[in-house]
Coordinates of C-alpha atoms in Angstrom, one line a residue:
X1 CA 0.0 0.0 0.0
X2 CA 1.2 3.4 -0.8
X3 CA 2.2 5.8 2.1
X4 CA -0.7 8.3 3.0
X5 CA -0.3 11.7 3.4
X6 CA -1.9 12.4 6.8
X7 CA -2.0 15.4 9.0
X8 CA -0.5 15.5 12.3
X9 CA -1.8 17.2 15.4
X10 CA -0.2 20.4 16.8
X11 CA -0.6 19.2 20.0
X12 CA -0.6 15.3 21.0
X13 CA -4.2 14.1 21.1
X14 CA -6.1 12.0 23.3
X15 CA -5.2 8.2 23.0
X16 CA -8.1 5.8 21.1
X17 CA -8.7 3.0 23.3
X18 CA -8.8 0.3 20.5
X19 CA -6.2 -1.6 17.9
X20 CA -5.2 -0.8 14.7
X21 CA -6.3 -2.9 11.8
X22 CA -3.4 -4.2 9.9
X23 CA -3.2 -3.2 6.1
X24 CA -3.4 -7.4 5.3
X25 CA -7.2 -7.0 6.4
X26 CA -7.9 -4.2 4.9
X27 CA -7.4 -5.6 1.1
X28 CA -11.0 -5.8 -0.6
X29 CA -12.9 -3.5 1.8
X30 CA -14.3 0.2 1.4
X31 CA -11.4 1.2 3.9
X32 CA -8.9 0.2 1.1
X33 CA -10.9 1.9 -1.9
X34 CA -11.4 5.0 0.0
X35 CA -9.2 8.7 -0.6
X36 CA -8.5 9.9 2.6
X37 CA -7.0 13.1 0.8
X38 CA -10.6 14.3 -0.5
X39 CA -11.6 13.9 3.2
X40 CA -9.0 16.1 4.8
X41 CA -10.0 19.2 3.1
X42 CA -13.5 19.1 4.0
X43 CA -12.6 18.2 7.8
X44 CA -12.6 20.6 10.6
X45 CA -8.9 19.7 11.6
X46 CA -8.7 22.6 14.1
X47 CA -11.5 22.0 16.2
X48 CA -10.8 18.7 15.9
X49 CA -7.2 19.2 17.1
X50 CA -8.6 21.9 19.8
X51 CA -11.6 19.4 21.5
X52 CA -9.3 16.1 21.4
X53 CA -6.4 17.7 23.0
X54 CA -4.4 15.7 25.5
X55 CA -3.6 18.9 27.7
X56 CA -7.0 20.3 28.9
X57 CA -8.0 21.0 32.5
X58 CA -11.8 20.9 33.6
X59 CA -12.7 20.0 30.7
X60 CA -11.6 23.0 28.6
X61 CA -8.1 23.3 26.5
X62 CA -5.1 24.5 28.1
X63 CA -5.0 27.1 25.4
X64 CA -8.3 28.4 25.0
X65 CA -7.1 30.6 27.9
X66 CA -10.4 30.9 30.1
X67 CA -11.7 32.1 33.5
X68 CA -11.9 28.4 34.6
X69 CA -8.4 27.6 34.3
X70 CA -7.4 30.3 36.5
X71 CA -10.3 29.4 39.2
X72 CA -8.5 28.0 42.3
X73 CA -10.0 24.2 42.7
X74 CA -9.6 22.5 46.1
X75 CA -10.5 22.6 50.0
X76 CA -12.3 26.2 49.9
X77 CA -15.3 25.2 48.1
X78 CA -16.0 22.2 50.4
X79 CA -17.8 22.3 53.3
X80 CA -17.2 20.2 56.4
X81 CA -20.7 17.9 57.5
X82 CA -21.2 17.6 61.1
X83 CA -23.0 14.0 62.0
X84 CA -24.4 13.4 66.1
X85 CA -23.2 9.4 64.4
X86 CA -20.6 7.8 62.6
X87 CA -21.0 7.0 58.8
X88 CA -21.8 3.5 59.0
X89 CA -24.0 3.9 61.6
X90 CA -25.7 6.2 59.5
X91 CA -25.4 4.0 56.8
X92 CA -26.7 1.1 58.6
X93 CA -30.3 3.7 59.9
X94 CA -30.8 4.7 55.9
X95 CA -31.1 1.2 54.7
X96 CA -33.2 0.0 58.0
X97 CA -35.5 2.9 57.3
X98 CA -35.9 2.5 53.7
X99 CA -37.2 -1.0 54.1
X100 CA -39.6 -0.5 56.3
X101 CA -41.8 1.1 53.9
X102 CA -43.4 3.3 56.5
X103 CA -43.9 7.3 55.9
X104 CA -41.5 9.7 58.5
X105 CA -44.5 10.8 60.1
X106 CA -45.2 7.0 61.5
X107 CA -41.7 6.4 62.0
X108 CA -41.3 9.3 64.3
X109 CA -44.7 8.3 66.4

């Protein structure tokens, strides 16, 4: 098969999570008959290149330069649940209550 004349990414792109087909298998399907070339030229290769970068954050490209990739991410947004029991405990109540198939008002009586 003749080398094909493919455009490469400006940036590296994220990875395809299957296997290529050798050319062997190819022989006598569309995939073999088909012009790539004609194809190229009527692709949006920029947007493609700018959604399926490998170096985004959030989300959004590391380029596009944004108000998210500046927004501080962490501890501040969190806030801090206080519980009278442990989490299993309460864990334990939740599923106990939800099969007794009883409203809270009749629970609480």
């Amino acid at each position: 098969m003749p080398k094909k004349n493919v455009p490469q990414p400006t940036n590296p792109l994220k990875s395809f999570n299957w296997s290529k087909l050798p050319d062997a298998k190819l022989q006598g399907t569309v995939w073999s008959e088909l012009d790539e070339s004609k194809l190229y030229n009527n692709m949006e290769l920029e947007s493609i290149d700018k959604l399926f970068s490998a170096y985004q954050k959030n989300g959004v490209p590391a380029h596009d330069g944004s108000y998210e990739d500046l927004a501080p991410t962490g501890q501040k947004n969190k806030q801090k649940v206080l519980s009278m029991i442990d989490g299993r405990r309460a864990q334990t109540c939740t599923i106990l209550l939800s099969k007794l198939k009883m409203s809270d008002v009749e629970i609480s009586k």
